PDB file of C-alpha atoms in Angstrom:
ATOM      1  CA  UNK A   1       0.000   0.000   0.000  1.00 62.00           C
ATOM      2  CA  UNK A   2       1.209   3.474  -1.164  1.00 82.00           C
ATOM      3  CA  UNK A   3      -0.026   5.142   2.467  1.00 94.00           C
ATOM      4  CA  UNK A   4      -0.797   8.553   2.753  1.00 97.00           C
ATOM      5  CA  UNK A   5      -0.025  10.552   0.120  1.00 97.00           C
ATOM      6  CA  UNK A   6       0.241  14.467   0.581  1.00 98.00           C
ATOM      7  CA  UNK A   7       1.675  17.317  -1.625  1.00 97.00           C
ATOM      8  CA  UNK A   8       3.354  19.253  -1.798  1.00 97.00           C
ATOM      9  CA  UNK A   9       5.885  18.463   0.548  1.00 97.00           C
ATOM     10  CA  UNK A  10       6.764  22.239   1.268  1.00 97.00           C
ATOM     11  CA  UNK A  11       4.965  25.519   0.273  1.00 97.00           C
ATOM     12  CA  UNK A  12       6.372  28.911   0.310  1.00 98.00           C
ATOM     13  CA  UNK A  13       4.375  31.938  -0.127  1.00 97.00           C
ATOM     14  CA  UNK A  14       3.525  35.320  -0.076  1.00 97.00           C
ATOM     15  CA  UNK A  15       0.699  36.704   2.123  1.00 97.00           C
ATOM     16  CA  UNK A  16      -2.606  37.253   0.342  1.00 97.00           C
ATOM     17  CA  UNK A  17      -1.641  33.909  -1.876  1.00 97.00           C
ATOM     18  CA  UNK A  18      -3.618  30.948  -2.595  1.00 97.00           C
ATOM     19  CA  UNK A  19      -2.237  27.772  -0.906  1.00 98.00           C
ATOM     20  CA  UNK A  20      -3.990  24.542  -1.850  1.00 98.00           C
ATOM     21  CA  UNK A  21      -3.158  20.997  -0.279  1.00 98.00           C
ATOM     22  CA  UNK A  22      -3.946  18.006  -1.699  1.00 98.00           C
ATOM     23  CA  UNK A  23      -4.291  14.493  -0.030  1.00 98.00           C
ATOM     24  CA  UNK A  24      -4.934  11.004  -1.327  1.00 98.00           C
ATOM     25  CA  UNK A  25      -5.947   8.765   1.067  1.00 97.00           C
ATOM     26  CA  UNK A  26      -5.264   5.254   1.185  1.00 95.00           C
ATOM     27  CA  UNK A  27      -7.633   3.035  -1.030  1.00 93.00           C
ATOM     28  CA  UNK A  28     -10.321   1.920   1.210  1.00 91.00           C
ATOM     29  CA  UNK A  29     -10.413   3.918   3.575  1.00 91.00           C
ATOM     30  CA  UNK A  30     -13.425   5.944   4.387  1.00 89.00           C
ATOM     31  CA  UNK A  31     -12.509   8.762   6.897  1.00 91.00           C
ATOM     32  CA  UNK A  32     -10.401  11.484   5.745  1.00 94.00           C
ATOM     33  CA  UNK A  33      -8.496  13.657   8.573  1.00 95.00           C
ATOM     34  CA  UNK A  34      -6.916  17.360   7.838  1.00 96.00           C
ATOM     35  CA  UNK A  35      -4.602  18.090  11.180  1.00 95.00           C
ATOM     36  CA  UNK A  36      -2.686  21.508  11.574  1.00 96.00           C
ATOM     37  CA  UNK A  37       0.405  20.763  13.487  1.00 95.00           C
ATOM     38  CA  UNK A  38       2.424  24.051  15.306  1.00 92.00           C
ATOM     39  CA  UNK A  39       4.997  24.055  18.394  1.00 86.00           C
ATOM     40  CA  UNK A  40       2.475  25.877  20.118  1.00 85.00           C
ATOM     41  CA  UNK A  41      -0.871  24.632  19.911  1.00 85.00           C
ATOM     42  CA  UNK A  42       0.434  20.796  18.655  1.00 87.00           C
ATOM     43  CA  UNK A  43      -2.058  18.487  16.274  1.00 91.00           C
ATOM     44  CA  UNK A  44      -5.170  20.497  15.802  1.00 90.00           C
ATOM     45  CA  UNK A  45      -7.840  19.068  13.621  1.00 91.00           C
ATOM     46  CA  UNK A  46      -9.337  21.286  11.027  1.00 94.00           C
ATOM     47  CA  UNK A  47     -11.911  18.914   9.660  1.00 95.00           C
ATOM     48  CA  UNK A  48     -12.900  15.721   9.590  1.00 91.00           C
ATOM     49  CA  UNK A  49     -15.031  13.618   6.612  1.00 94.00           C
ATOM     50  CA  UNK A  50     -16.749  10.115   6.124  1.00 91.00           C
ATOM     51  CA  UNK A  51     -17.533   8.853   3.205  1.00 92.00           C
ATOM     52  CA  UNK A  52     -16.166  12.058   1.560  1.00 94.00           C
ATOM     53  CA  UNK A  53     -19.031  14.158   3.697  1.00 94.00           C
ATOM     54  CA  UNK A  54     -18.063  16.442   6.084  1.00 94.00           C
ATOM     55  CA  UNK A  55     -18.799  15.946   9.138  1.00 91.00           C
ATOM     56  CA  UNK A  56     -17.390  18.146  11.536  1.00 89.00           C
ATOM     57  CA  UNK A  57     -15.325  21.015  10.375  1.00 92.00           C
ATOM     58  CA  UNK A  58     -15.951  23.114  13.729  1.00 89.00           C
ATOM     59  CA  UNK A  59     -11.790  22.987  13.899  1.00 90.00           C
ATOM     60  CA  UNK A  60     -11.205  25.546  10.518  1.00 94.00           C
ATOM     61  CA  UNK A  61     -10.260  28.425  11.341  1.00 87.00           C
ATOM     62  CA  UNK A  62     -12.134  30.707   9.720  1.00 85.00           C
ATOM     63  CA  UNK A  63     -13.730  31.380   6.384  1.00 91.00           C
ATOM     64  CA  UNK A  64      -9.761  31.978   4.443  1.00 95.00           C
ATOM     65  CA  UNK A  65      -9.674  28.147   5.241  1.00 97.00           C
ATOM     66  CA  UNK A  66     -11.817  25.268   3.016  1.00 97.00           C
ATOM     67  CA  UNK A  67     -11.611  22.128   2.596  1.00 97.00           C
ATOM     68  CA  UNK A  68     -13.148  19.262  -0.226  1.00 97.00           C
ATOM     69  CA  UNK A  69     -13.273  15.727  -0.660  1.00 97.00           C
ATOM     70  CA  UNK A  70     -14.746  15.262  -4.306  1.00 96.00           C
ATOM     71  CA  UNK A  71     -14.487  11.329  -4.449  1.00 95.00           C
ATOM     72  CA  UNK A  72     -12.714   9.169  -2.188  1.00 94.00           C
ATOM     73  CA  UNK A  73      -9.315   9.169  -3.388  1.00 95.00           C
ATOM     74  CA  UNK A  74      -9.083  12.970  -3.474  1.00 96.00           C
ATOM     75  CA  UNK A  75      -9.230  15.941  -1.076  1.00 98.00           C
ATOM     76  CA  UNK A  76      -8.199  19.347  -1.280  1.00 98.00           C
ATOM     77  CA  UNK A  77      -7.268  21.952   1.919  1.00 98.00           C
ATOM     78  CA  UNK A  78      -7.418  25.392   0.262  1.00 98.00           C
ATOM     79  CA  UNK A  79      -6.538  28.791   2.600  1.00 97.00           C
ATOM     80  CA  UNK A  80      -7.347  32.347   1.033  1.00 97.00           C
ATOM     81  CA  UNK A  81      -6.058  34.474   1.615  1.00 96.00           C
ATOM     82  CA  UNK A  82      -3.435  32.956   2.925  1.00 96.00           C
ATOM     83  CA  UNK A  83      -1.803  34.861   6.604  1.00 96.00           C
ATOM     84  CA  UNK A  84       2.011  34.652   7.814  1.00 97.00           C
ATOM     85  CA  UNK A  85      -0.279  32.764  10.868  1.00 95.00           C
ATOM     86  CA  UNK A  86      -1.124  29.794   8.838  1.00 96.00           C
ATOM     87  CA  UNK A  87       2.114  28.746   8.486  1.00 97.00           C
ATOM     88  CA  UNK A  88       1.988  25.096   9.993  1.00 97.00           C
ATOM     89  CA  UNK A  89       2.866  21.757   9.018  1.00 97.00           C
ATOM     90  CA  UNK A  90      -0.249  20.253   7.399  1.00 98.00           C
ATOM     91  CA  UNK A  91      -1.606  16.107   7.698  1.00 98.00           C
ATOM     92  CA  UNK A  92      -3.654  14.758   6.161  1.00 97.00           C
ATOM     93  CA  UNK A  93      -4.251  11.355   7.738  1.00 95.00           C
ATOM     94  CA  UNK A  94      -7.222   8.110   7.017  1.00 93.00           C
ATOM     95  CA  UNK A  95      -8.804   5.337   8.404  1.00 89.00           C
ATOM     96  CA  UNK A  96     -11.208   3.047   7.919  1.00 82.00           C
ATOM     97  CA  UNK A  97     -14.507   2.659  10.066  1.00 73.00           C
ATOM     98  CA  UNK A  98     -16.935   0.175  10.145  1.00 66.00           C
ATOM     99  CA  UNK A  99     -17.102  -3.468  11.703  1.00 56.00           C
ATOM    100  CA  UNK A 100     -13.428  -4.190  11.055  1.00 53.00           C
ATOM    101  CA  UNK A 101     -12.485  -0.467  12.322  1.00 56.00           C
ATOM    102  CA  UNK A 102      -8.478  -0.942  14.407  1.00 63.00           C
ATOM    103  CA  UNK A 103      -9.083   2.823  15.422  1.00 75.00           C
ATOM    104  CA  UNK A 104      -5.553   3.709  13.673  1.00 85.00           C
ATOM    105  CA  UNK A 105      -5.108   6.551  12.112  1.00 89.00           C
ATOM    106  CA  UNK A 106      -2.481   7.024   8.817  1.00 93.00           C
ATOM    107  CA  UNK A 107      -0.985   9.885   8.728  1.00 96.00           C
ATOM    108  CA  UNK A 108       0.652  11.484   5.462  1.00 97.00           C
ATOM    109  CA  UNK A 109       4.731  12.648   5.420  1.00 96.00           C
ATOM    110  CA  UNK A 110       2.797  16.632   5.738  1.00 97.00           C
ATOM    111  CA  UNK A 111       2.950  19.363   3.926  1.00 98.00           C
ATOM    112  CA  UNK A 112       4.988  22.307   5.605  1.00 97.00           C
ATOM    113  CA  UNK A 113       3.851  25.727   4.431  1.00 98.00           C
ATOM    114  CA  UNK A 114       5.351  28.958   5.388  1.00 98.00           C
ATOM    115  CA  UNK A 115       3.567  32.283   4.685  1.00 97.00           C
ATOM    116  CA  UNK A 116       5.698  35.421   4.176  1.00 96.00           C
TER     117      UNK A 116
ATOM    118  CA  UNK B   1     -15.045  17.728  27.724  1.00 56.00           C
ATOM    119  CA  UNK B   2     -12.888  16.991  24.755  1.00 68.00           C
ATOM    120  CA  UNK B   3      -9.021  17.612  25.705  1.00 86.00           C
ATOM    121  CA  UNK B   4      -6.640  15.334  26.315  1.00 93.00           C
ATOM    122  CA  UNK B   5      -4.182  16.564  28.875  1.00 94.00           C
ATOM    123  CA  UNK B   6      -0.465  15.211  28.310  1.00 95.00           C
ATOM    124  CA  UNK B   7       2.621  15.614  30.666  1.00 96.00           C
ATOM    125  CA  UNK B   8       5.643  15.838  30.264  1.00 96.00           C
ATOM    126  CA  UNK B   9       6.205  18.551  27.493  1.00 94.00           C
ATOM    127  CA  UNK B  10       9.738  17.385  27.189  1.00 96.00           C
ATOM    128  CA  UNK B  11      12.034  14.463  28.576  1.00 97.00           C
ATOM    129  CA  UNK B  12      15.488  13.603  28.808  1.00 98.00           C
ATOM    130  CA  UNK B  13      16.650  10.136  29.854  1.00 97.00           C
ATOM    131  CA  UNK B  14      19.504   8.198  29.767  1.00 97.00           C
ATOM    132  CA  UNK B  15      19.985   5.453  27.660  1.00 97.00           C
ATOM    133  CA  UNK B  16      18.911   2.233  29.341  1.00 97.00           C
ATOM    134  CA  UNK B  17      16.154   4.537  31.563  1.00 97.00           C
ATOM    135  CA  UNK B  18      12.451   4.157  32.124  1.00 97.00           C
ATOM    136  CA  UNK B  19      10.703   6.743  30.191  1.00 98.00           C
ATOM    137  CA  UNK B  20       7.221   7.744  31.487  1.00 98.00           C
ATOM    138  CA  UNK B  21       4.667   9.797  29.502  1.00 98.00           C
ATOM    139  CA  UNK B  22       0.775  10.695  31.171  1.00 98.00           C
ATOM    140  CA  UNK B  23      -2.201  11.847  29.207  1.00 97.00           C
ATOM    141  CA  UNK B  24      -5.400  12.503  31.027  1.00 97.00           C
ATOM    142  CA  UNK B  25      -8.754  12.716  29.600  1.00 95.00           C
ATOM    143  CA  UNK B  26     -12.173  13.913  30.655  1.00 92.00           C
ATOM    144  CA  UNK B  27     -14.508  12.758  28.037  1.00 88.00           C
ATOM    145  CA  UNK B  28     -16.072   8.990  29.275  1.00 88.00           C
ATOM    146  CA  UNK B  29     -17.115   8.506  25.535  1.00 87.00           C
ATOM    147  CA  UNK B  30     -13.594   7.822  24.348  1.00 89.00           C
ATOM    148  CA  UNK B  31     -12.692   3.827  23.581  1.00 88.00           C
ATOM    149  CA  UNK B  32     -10.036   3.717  22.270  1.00 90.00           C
ATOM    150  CA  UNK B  33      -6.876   5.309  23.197  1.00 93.00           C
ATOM    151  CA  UNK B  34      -3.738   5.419  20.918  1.00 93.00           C
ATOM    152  CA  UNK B  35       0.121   6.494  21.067  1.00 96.00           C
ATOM    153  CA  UNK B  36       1.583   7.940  18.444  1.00 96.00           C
ATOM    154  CA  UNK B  37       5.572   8.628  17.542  1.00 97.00           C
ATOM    155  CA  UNK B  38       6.525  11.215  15.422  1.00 97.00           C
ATOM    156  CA  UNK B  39      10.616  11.579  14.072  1.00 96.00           C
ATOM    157  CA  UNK B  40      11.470  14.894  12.655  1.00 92.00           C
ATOM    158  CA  UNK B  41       9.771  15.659   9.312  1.00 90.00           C
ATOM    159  CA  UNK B  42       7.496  12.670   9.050  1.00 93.00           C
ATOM    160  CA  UNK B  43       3.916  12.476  10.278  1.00 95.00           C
ATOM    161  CA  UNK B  44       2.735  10.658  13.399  1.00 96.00           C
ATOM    162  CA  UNK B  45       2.656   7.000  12.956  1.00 95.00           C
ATOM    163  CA  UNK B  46       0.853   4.568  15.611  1.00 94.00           C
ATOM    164  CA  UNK B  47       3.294   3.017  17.998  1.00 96.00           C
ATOM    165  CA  UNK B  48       0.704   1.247  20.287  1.00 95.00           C
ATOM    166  CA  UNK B  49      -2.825   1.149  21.241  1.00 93.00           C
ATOM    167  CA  UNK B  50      -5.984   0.217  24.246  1.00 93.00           C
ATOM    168  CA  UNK B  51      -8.865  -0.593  24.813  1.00 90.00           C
ATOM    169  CA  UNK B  52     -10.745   0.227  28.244  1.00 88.00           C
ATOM    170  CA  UNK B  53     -11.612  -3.167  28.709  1.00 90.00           C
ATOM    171  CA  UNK B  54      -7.663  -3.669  29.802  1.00 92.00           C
ATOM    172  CA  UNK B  55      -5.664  -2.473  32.456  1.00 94.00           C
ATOM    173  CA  UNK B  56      -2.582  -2.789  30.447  1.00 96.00           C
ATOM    174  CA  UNK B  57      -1.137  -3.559  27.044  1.00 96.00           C
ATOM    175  CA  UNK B  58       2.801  -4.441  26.094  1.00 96.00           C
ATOM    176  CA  UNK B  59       4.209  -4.661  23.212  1.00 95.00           C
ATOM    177  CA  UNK B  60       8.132  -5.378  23.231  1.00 96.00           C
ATOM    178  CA  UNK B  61       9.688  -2.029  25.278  1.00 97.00           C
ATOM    179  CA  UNK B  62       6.357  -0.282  25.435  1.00 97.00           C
ATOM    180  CA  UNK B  63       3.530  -0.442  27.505  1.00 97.00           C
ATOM    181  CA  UNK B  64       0.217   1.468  27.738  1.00 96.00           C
ATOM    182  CA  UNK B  65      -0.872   1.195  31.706  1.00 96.00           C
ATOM    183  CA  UNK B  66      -4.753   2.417  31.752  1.00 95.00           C
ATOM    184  CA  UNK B  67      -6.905   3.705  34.920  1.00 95.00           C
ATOM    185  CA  UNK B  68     -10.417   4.156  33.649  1.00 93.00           C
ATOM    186  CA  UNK B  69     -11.601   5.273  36.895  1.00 93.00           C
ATOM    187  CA  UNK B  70      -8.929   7.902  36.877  1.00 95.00           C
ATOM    188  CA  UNK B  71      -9.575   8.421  33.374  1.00 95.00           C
ATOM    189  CA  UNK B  72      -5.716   7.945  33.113  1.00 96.00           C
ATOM    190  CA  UNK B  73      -3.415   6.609  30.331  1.00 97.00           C
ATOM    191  CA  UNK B  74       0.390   6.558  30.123  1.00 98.00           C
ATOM    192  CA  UNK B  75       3.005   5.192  28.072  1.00 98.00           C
ATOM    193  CA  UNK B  76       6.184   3.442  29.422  1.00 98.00           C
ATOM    194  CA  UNK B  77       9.661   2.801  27.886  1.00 98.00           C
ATOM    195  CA  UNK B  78      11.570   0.442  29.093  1.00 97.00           C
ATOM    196  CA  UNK B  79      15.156   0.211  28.523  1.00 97.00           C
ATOM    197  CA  UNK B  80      14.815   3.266  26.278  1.00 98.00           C
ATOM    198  CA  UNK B  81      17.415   4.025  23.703  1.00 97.00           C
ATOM    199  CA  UNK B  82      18.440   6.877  21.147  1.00 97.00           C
ATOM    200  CA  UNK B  83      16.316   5.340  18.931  1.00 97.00           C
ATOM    201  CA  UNK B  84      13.854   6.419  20.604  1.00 97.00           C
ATOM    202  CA  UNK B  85      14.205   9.609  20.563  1.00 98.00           C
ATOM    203  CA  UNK B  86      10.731  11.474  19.352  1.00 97.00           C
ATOM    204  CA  UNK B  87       7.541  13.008  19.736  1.00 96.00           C
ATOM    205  CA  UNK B  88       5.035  11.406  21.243  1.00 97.00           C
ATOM    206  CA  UNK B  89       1.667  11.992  21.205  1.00 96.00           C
ATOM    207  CA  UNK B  90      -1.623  10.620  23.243  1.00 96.00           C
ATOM    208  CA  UNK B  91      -5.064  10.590  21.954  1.00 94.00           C
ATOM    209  CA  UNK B  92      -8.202   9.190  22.680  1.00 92.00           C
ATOM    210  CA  UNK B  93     -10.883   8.612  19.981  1.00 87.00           C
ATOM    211  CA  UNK B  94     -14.435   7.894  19.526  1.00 79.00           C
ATOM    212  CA  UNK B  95     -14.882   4.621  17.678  1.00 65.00           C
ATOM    213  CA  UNK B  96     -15.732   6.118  14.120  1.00 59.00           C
ATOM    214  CA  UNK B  97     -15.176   9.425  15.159  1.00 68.00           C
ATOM    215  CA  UNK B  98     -12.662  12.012  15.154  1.00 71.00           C
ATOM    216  CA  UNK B  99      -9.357  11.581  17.324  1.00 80.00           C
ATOM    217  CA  UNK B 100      -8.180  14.293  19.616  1.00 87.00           C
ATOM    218  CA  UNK B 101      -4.566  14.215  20.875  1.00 91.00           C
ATOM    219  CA  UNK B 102      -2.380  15.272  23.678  1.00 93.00           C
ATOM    220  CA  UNK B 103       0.194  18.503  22.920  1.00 92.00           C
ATOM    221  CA  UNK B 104       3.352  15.787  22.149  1.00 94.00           C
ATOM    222  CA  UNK B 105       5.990  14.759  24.721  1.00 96.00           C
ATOM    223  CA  UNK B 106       9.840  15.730  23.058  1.00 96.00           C
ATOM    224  CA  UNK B 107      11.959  12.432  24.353  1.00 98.00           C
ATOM    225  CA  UNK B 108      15.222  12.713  24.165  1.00 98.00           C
ATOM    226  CA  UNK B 109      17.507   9.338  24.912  1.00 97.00           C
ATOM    227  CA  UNK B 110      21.084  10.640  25.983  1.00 97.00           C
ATOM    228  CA  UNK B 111      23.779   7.947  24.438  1.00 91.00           C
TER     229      UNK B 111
END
């Protein structure tokens, strides 16, 4: 299995820019994670979907920050504009739930984006 | 309700130590209650995991001890080396739900 897949690996922009992330989980699984990771506030989670519905994205931010799961090989984490406060390392992590569920959680290699 | 409290922030033992990591958690919901380890540019990847139906779980060096009535949790790392050397992370989960982890323990193993 290919894991996690997340790109880019690292992001550098200006303020005001458009930063989108883009995660393919691995096939099968039906939850879909986005995590914000910082020194200071640790693994946050932005959002959360099953079977590519959201279902709890009380953890975004604020309106700059979006998030898609079109099909279930494909999501997207979009922030605009972006803010030199977004920088963070970004995971996108998956499981699978339902009647053979382990509870683990795969997480992606991140993608580390620094606003200017 | 839905924090998971984890101590210490950062810990330095010697190679061949004990090392001891606590999470705490208020929400009776949770079932299922994870470690994670996390080197330097990678993401978090699942080291080991309970159940509350167990007291305690090993698996090689590590062990999860659990206290449900304390709504407790810790990890333990026996014989620890520089290997070892990480960040660790608690969480505790909701069967299908959404995971919620502690703010990361930095272990450092001194050679």
């Amino acid at each position: 299995d290919a894991g996690v897949i997340q790109s880019p690996r690292h992001e550098v922009t200006e303020m005001g820019q458009e930063v989108t992330l883009r995660c393919k989980p691995i096939s099968g699984h039906n939850s879909l994670f986005w995590y914000r990771q910082t020194m200071m506030r640790g693994l946050e989670l932005l959002i959360y979907f099953n079977n590519n519905v959201p279902i709890d994205d009380s953890g975004m931010p604020e309106d700059r920050f979006s998030a898609k799961m079109p099909n279930a090989s494909f999501s997207t984490l979009k922030i605009q504009p972006s803010e030199p406060r977004d920088s963070a390392v970004y995971f996108c992590a998956s499981r699978r739930t339902g009647t053979s569920n382990t509870g683990e959680l795969f997480f992606g290699e991140g993608s580390r984006l620094t606003v200017l | 309700q839905q924090q998971v409290k984890q101590s210490p922030q950062s810990l330095i033992v010697q190679k061949g130590g004990i090392s001891i990591i606590n999470c705490a958690y208020e929400n009776t919901a949770f079932d299922y209650f994870p470690w994670y380890q996390q080197f330097p540019g990678k993401g978090p990847a699942l080291l080991i995991a309970i159940r509350p139906d167990v007291s305690e779980k090993k698996e090689g060096r590590f062990t999860i001890s659990f206290n449900k009535s304390a709504k407790q949790f810790s990890l333990h790392i026996m014989d620890s080396q520089p290997g070892d050397s990480a960040t660790y992370f608690c969480a505790a989960s909701t069967g299908t739900y959404k995971y919620i982890f502690g703010t990361g323990t930095r272990l450092k193993v001194l050679a």
